[in-house]
JSON list of C-alpha atoms in Angstrom, two decimals:
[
{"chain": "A", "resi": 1, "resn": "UNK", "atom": "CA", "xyz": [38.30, 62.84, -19.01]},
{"chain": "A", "resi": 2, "resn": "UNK", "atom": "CA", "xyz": [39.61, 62.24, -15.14]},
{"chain": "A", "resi": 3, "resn": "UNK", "atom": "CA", "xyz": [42.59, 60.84, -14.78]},
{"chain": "A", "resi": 4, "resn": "UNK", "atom": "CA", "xyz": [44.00, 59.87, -11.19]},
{"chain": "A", "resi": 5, "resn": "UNK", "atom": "CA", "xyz": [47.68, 59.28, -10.40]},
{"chain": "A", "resi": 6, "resn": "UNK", "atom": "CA", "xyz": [48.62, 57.08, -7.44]},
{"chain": "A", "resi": 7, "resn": "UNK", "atom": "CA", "xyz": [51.79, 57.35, -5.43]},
{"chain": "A", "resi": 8, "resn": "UNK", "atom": "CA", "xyz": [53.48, 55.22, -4.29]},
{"chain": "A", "resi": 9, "resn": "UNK", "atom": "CA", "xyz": [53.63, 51.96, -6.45]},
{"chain": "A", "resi": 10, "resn": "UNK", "atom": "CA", "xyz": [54.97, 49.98, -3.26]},
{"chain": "A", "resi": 11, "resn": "UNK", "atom": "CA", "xyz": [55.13, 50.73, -0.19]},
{"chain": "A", "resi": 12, "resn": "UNK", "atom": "CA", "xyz": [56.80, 48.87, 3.13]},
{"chain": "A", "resi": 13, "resn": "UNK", "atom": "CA", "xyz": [56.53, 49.45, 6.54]},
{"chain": "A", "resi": 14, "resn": "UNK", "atom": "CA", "xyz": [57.22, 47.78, 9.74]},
{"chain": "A", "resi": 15, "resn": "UNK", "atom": "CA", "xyz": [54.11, 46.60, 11.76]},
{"chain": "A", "resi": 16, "resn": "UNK", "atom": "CA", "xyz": [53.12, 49.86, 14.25]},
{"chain": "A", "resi": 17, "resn": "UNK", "atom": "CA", "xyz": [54.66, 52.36, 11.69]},
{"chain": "A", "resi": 18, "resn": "UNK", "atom": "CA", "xyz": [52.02, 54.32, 9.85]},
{"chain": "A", "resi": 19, "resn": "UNK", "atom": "CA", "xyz": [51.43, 54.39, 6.05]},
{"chain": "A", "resi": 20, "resn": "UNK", "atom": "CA", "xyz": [50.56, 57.26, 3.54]},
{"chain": "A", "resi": 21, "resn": "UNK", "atom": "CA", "xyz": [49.63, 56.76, 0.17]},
{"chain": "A", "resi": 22, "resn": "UNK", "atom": "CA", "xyz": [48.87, 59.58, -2.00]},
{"chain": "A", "resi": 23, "resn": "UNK", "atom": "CA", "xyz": [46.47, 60.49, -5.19]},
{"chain": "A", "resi": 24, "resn": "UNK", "atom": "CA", "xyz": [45.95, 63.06, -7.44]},
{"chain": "A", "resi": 25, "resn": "UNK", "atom": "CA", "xyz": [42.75, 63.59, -9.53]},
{"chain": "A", "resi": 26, "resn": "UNK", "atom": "CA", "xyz": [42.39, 66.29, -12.80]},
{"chain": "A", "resi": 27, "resn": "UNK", "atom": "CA", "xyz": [38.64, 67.04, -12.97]},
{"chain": "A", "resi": 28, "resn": "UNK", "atom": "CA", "xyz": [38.09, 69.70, -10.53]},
{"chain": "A", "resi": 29, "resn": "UNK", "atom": "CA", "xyz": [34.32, 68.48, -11.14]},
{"chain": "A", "resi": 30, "resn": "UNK", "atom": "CA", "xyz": [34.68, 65.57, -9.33]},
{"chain": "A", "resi": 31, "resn": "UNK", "atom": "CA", "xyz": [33.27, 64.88, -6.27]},
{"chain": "A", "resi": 32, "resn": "UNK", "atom": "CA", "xyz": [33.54, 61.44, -4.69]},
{"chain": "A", "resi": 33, "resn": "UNK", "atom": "CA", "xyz": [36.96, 59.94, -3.42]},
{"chain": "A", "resi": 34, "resn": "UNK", "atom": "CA", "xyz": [36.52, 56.19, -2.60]},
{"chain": "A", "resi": 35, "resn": "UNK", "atom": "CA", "xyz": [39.53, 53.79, -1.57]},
{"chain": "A", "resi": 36, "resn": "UNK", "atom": "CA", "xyz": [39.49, 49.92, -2.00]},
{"chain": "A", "resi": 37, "resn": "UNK", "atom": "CA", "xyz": [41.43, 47.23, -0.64]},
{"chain": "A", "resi": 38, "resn": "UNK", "atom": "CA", "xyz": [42.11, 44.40, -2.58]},
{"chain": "A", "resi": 39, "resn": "UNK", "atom": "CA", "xyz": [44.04, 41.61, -0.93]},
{"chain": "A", "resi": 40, "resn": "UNK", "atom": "CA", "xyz": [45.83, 38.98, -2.61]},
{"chain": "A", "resi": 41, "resn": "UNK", "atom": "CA", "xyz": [44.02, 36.61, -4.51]},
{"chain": "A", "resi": 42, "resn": "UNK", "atom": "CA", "xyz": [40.50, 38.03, -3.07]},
{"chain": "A", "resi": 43, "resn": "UNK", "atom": "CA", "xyz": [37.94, 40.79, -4.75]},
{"chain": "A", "resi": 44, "resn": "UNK", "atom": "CA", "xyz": [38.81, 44.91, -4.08]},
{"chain": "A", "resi": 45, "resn": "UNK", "atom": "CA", "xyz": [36.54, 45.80, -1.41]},
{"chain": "A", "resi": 46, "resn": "UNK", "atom": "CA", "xyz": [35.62, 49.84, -0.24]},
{"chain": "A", "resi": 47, "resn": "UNK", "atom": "CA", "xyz": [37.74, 50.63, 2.82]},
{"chain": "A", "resi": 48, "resn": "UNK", "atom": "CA", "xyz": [36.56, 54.26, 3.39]},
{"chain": "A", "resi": 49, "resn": "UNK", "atom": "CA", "xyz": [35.34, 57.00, 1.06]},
{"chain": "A", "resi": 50, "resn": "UNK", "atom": "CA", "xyz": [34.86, 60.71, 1.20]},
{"chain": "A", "resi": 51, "resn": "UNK", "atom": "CA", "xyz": [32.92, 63.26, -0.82]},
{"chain": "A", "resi": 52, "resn": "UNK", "atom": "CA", "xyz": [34.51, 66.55, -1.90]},
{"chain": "A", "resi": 53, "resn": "UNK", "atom": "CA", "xyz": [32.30, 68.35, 0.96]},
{"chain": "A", "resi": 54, "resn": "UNK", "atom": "CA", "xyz": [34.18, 67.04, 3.62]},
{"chain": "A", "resi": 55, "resn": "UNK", "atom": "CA", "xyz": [38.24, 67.61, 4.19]},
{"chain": "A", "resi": 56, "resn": "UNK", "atom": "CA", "xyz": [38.51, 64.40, 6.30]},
{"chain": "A", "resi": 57, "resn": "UNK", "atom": "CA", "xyz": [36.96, 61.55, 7.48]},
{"chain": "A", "resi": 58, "resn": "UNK", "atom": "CA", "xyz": [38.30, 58.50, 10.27]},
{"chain": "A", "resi": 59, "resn": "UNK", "atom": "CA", "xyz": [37.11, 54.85, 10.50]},
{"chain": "A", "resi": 60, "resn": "UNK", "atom": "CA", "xyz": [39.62, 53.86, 13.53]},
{"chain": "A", "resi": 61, "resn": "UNK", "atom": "CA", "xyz": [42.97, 53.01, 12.27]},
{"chain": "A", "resi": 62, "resn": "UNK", "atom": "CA", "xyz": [42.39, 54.55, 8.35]},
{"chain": "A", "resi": 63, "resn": "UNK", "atom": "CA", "xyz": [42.02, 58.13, 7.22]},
{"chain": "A", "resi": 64, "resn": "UNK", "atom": "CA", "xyz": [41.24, 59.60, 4.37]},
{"chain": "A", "resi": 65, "resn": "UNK", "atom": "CA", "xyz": [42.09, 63.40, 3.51]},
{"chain": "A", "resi": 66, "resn": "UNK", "atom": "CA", "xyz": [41.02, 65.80, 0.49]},
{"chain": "A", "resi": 67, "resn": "UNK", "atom": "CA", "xyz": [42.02, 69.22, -0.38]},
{"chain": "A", "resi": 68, "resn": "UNK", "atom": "CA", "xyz": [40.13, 70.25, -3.24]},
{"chain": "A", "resi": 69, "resn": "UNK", "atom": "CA", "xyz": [42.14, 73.15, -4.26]},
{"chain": "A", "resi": 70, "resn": "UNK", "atom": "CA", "xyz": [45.34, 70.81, -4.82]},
{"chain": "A", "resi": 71, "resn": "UNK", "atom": "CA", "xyz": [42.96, 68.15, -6.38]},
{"chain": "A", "resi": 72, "resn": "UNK", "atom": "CA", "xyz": [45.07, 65.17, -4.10]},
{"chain": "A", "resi": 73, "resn": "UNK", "atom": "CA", "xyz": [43.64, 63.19, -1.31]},
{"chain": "A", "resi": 74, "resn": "UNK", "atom": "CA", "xyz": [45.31, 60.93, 0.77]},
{"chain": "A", "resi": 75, "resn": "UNK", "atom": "CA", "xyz": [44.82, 57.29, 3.02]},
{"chain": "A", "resi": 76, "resn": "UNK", "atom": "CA", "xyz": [46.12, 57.25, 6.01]},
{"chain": "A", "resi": 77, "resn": "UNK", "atom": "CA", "xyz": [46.90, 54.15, 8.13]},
{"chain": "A", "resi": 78, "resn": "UNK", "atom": "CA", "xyz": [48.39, 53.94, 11.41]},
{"chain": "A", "resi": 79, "resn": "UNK", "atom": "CA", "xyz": [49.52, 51.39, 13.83]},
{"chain": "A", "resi": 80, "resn": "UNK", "atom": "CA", "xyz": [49.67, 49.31, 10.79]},
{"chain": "A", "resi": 81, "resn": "UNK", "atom": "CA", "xyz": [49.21, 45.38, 11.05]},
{"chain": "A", "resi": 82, "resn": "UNK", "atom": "CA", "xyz": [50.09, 42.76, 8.73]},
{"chain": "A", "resi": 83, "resn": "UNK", "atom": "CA", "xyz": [46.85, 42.21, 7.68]},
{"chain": "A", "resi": 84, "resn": "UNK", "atom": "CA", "xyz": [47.03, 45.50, 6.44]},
{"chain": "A", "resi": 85, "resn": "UNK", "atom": "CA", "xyz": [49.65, 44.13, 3.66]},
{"chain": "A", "resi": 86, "resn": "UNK", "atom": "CA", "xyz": [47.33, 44.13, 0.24]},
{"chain": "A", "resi": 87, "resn": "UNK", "atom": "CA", "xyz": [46.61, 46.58, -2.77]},
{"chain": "A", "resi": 88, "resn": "UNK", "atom": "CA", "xyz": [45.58, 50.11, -2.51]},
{"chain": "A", "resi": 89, "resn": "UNK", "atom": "CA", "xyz": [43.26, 51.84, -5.02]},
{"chain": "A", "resi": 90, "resn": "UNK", "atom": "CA", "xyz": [42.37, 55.44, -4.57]},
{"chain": "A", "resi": 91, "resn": "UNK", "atom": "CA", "xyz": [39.31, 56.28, -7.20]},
{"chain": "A", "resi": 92, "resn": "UNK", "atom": "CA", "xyz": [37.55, 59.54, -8.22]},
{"chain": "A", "resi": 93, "resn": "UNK", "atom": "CA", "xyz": [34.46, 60.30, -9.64]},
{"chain": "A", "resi": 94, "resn": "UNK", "atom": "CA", "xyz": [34.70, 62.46, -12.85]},
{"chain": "A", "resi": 95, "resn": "UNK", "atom": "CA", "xyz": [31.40, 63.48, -15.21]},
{"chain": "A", "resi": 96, "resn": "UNK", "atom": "CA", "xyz": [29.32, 61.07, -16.15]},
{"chain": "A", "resi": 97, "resn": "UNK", "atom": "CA", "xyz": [26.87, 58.40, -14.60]},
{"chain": "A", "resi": 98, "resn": "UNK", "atom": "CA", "xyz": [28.73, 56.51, -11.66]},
{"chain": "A", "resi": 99, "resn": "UNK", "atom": "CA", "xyz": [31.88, 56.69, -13.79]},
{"chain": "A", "resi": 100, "resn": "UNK", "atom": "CA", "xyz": [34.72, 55.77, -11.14]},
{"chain": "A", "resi": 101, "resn": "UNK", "atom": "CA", "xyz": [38.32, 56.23, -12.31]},
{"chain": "A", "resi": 102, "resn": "UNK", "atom": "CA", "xyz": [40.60, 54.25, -10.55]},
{"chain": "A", "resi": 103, "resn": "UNK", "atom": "CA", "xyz": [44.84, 55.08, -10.14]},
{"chain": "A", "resi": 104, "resn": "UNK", "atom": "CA", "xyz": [47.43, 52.24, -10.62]},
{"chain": "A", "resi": 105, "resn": "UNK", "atom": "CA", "xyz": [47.26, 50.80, -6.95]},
{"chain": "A", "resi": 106, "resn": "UNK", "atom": "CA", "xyz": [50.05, 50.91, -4.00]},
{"chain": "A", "resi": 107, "resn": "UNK", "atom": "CA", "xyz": [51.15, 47.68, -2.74]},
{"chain": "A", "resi": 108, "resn": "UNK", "atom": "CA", "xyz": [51.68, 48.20, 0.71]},
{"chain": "A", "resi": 109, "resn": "UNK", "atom": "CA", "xyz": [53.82, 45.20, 2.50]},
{"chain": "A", "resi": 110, "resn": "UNK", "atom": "CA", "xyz": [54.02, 45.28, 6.69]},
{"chain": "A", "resi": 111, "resn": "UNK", "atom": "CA", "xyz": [56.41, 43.64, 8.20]},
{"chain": "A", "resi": 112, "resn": "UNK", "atom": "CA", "xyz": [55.97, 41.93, 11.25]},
{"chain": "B", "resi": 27, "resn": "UNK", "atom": "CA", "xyz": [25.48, 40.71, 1.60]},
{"chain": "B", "resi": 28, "resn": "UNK", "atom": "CA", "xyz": [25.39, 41.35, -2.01]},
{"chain": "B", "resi": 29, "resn": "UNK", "atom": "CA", "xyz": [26.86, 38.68, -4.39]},
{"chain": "B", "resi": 30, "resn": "UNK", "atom": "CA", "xyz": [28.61, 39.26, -7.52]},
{"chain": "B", "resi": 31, "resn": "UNK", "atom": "CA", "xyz": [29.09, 35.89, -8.92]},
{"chain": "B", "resi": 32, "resn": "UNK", "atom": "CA", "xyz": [31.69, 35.68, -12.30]},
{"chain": "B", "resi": 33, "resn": "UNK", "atom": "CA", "xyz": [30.99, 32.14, -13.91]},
{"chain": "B", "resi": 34, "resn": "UNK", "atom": "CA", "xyz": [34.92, 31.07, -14.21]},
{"chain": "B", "resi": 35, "resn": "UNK", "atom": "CA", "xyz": [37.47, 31.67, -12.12]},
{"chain": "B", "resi": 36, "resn": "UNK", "atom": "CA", "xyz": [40.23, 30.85, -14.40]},
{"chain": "B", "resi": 37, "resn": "UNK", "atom": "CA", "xyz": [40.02, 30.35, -18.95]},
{"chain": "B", "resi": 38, "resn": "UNK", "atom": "CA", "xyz": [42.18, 29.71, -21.67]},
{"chain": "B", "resi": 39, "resn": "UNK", "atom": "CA", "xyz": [40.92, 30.74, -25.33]},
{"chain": "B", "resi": 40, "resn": "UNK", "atom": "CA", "xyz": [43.10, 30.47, -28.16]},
{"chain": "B", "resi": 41, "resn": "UNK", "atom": "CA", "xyz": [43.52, 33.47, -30.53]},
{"chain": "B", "resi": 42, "resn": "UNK", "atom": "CA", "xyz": [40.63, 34.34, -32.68]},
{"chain": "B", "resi": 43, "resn": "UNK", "atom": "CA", "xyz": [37.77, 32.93, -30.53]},
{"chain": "B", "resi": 44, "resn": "UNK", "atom": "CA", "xyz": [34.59, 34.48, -29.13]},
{"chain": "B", "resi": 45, "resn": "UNK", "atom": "CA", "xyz": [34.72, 34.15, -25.48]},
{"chain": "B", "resi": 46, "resn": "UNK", "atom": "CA", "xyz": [32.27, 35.05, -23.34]},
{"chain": "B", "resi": 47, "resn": "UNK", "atom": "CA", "xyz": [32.19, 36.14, -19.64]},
{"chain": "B", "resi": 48, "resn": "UNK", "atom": "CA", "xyz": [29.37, 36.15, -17.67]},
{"chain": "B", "resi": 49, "resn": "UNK", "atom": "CA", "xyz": [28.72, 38.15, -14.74]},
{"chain": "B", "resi": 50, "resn": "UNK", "atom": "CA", "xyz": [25.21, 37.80, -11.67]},
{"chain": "B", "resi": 51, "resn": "UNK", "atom": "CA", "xyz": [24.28, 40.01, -9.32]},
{"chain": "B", "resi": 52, "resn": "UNK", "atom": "CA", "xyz": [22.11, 38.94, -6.70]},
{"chain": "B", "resi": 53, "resn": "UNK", "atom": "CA", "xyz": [21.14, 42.51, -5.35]},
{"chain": "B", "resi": 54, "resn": "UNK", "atom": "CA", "xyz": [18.61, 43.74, -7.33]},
{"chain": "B", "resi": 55, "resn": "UNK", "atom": "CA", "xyz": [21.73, 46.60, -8.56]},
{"chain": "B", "resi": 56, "resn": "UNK", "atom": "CA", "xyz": [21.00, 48.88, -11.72]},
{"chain": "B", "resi": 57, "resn": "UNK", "atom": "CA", "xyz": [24.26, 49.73, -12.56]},
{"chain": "B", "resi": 58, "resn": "UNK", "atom": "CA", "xyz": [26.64, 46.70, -13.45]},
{"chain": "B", "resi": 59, "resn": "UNK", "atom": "CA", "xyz": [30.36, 47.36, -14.71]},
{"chain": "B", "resi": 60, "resn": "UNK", "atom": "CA", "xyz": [33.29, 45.41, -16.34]},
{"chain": "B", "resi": 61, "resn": "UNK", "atom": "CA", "xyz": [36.88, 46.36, -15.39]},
{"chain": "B", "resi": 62, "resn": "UNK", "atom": "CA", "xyz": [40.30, 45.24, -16.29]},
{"chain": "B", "resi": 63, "resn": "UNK", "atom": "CA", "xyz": [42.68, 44.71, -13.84]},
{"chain": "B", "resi": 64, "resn": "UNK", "atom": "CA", "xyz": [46.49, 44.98, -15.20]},
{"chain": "B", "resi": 65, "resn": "UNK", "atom": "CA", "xyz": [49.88, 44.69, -13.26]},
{"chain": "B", "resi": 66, "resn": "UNK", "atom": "CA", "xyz": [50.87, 48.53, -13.11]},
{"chain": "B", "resi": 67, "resn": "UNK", "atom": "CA", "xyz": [47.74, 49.66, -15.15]},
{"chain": "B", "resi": 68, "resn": "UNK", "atom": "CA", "xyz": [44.95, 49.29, -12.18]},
{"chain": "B", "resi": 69, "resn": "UNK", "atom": "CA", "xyz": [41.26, 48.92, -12.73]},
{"chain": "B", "resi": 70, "resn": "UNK", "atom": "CA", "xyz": [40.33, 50.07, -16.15]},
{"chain": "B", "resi": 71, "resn": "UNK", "atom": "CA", "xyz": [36.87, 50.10, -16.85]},
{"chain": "B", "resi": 72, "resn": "UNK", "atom": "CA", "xyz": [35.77, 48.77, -20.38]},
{"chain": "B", "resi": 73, "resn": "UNK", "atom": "CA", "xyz": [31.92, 48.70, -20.46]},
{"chain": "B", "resi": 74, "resn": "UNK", "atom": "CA", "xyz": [29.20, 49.59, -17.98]},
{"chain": "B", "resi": 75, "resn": "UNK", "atom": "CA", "xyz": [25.22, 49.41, -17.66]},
{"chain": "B", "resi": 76, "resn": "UNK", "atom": "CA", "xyz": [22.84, 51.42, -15.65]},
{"chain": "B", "resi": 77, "resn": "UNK", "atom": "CA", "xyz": [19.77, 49.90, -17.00]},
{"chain": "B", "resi": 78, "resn": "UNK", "atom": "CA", "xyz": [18.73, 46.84, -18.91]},
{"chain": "B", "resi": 79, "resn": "UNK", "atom": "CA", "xyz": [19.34, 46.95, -22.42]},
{"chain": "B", "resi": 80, "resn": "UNK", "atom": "CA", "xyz": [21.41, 49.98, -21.71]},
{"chain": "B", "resi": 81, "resn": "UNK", "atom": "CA", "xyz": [25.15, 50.03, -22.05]},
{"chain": "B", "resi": 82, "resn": "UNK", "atom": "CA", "xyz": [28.14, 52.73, -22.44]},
{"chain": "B", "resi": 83, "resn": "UNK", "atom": "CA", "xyz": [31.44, 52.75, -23.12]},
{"chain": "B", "resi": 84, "resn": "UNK", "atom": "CA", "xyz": [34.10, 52.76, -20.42]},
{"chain": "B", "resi": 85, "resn": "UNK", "atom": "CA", "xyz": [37.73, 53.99, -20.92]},
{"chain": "B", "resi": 86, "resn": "UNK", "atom": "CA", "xyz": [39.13, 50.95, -22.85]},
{"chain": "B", "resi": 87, "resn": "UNK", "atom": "CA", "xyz": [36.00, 49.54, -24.77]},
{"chain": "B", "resi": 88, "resn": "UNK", "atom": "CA", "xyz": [38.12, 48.25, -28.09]},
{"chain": "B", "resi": 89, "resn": "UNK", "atom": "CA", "xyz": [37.46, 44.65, -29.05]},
{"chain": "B", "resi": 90, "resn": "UNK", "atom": "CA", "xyz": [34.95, 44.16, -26.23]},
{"chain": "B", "resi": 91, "resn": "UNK", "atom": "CA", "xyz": [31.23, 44.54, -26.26]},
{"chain": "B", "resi": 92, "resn": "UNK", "atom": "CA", "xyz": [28.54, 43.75, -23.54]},
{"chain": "B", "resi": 93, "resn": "UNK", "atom": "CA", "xyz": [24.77, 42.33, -22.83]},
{"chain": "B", "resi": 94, "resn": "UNK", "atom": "CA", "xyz": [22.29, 43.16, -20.52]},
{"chain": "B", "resi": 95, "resn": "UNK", "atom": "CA", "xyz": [19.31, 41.60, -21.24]},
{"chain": "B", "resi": 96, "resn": "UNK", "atom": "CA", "xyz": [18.08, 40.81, -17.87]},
{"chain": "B", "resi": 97, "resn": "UNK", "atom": "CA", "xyz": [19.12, 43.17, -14.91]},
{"chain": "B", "resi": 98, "resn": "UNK", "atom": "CA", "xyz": [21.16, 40.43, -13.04]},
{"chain": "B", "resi": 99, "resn": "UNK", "atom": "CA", "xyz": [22.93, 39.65, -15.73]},
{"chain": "B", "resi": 100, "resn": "UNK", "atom": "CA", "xyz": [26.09, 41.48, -17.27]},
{"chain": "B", "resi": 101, "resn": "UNK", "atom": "CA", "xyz": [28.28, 39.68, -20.01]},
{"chain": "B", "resi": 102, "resn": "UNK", "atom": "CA", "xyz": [31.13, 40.81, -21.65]},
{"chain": "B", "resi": 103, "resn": "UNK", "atom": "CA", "xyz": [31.97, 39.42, -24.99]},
{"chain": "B", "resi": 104, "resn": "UNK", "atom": "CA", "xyz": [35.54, 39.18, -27.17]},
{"chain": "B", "resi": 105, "resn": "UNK", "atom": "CA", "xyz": [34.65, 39.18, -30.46]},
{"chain": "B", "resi": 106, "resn": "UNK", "atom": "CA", "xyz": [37.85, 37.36, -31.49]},
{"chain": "B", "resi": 107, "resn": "UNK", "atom": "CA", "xyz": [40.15, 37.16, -28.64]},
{"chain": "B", "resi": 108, "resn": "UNK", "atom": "CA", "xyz": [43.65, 38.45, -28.66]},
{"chain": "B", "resi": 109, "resn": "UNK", "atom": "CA", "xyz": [46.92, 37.48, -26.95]},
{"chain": "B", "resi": 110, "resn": "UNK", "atom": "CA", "xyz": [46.57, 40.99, -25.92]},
{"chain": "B", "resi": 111, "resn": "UNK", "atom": "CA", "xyz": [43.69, 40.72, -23.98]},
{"chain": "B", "resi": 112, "resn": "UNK", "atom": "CA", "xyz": [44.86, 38.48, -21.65]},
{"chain": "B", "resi": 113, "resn": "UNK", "atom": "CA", "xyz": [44.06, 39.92, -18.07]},
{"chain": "B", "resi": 114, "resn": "UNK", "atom": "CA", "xyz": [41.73, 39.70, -15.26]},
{"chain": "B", "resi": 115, "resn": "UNK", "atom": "CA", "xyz": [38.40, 40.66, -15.67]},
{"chain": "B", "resi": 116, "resn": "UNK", "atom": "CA", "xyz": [36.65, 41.82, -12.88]},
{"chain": "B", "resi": 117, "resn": "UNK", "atom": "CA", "xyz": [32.80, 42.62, -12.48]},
{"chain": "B", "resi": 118, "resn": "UNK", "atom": "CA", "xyz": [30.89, 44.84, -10.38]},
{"chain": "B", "resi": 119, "resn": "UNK", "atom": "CA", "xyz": [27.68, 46.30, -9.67]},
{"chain": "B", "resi": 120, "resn": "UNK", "atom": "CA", "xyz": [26.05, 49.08, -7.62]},
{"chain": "B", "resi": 121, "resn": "UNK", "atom": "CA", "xyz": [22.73, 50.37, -6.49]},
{"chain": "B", "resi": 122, "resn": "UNK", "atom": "CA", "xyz": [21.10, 53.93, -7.08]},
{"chain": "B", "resi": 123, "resn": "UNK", "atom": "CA", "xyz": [21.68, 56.72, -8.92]},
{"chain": "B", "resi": 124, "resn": "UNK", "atom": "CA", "xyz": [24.53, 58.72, -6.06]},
{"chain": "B", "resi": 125, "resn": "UNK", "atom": "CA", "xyz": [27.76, 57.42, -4.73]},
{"chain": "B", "resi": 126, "resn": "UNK", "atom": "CA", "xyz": [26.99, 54.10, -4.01]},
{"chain": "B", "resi": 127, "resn": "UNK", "atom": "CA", "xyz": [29.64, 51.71, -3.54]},
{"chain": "B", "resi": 128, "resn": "UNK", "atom": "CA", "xyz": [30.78, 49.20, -6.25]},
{"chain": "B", "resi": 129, "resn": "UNK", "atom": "CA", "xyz": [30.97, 45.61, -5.19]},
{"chain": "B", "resi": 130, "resn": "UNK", "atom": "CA", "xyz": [32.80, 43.32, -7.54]},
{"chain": "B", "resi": 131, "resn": "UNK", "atom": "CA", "xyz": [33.42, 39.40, -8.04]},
{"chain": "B", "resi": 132, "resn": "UNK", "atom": "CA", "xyz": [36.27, 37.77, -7.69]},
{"chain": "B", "resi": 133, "resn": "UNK", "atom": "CA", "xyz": [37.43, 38.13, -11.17]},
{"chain": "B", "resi": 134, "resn": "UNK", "atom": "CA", "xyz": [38.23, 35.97, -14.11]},
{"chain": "B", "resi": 135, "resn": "UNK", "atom": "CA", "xyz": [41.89, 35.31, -14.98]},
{"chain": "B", "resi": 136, "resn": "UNK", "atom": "CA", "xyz": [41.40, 35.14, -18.78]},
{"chain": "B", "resi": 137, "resn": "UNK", "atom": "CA", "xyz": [44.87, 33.87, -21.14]},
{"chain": "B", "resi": 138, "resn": "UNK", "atom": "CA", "xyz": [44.70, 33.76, -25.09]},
{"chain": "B", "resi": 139, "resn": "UNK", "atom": "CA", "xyz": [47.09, 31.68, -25.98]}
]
């Protein structure tokens, strides 16, 4: 089945510095890349998402990339704020009915 | 908004019980899902539902099974609860048949003492 790896496990920045965080999926099948933000002590909620058609997609200050030959797509934030600090998941879609796999998470701290 | 609504925020069982957790959607949602969330593990999903009455296996589905007897409605049962499944528990749901977007509740912290 899919397996995603996430990378990095923590991750912290000062506020204005931009923030990568990286995932790798092993179904070449799948075909939808969501990312979720889960803050602490509050529900993950979808940030962005992209769908293996498209090689990049923007929602102001968070981007999300995909190269399907590599099978790794990333999230990009820049001008990071503190409220920005919270949990990272990356999640693919392997085979199978709305299966979503998700990787371990990134912690990602700003500093102000 | 959609609501996902998990009926306790926080439980203590002690070894060997059957614990129940109980999971509403307010959306109207086919699909209805039961993750794990571990420190270092992520989400791992242990049973889902696309239908009522209809259930499938996730990734991690030992010592759990589910209900679905009315589509709002999405329970996940421990047959006889284990220190080792002490966790969060978090449920979601989504609408359609494509890439919809799962919303979840706020979770259950569940400890087996």
């Amino acid at each position: 089945g899919e397996n995603v790896e996430q990378h990095p496990s923590t991750l912290s920045v000062q506020e204005g510095d931009s923030a990568v965080i990286k995932c790798t999926y092993s179904d070449s099948a799948s075909n939808y890349f969501p990312w979720y933000k889960q803050e602490l002590g509050k529900r993950p909620q979808l940030i962005i998402d992209i769908r293996s058609n498209v090689g990049e997609k923007k929602d102001q200050r968070i981007a999300v990339t995909l190269n399907k030959t590599a099978k790794h797509f990333s999230l990009h934030i820049t001008e990071t704020q503190p409220e920005d600090s919270a949990v990272y998941f990356c999640a693919a879609k392997g085979t199978g009915f709305q299966k979503l796999v998700f990787g371990t998470g990134t912690r990602l701290l700003v500093s102000p | 908004d959609v609501k996902v609504t998990q009926s306790s925020r926080y439980l203590v069982k002690r070894t060997g019980e059957k614990v129940f957790l109980e999971c509403v959607q307010d959306m109207d949602h086919e699909n209805m899902f039961w993750y794990r969330q571990d420190p270092g593990l992520g989400l791992r999903l242990i049973y889902f539902s696309y239908d009522v009455k209809m259930k499938e296996k996730g990734d991690i589905p030992e010592g759990y099974s589910v209900s679905r007897e009315k589509k709002e409605r999405f329970s996940l049962i421990l047959e006889s609860a284990s220190t080792n499944q002490t966790s969060m528990y978090l449920c979601a749901s989504s609408g359609g048949q494509g890439n919809s977007p799962l919303h979840f509740g706020n979770g259950t912290r569940l400890t087996v003492t």
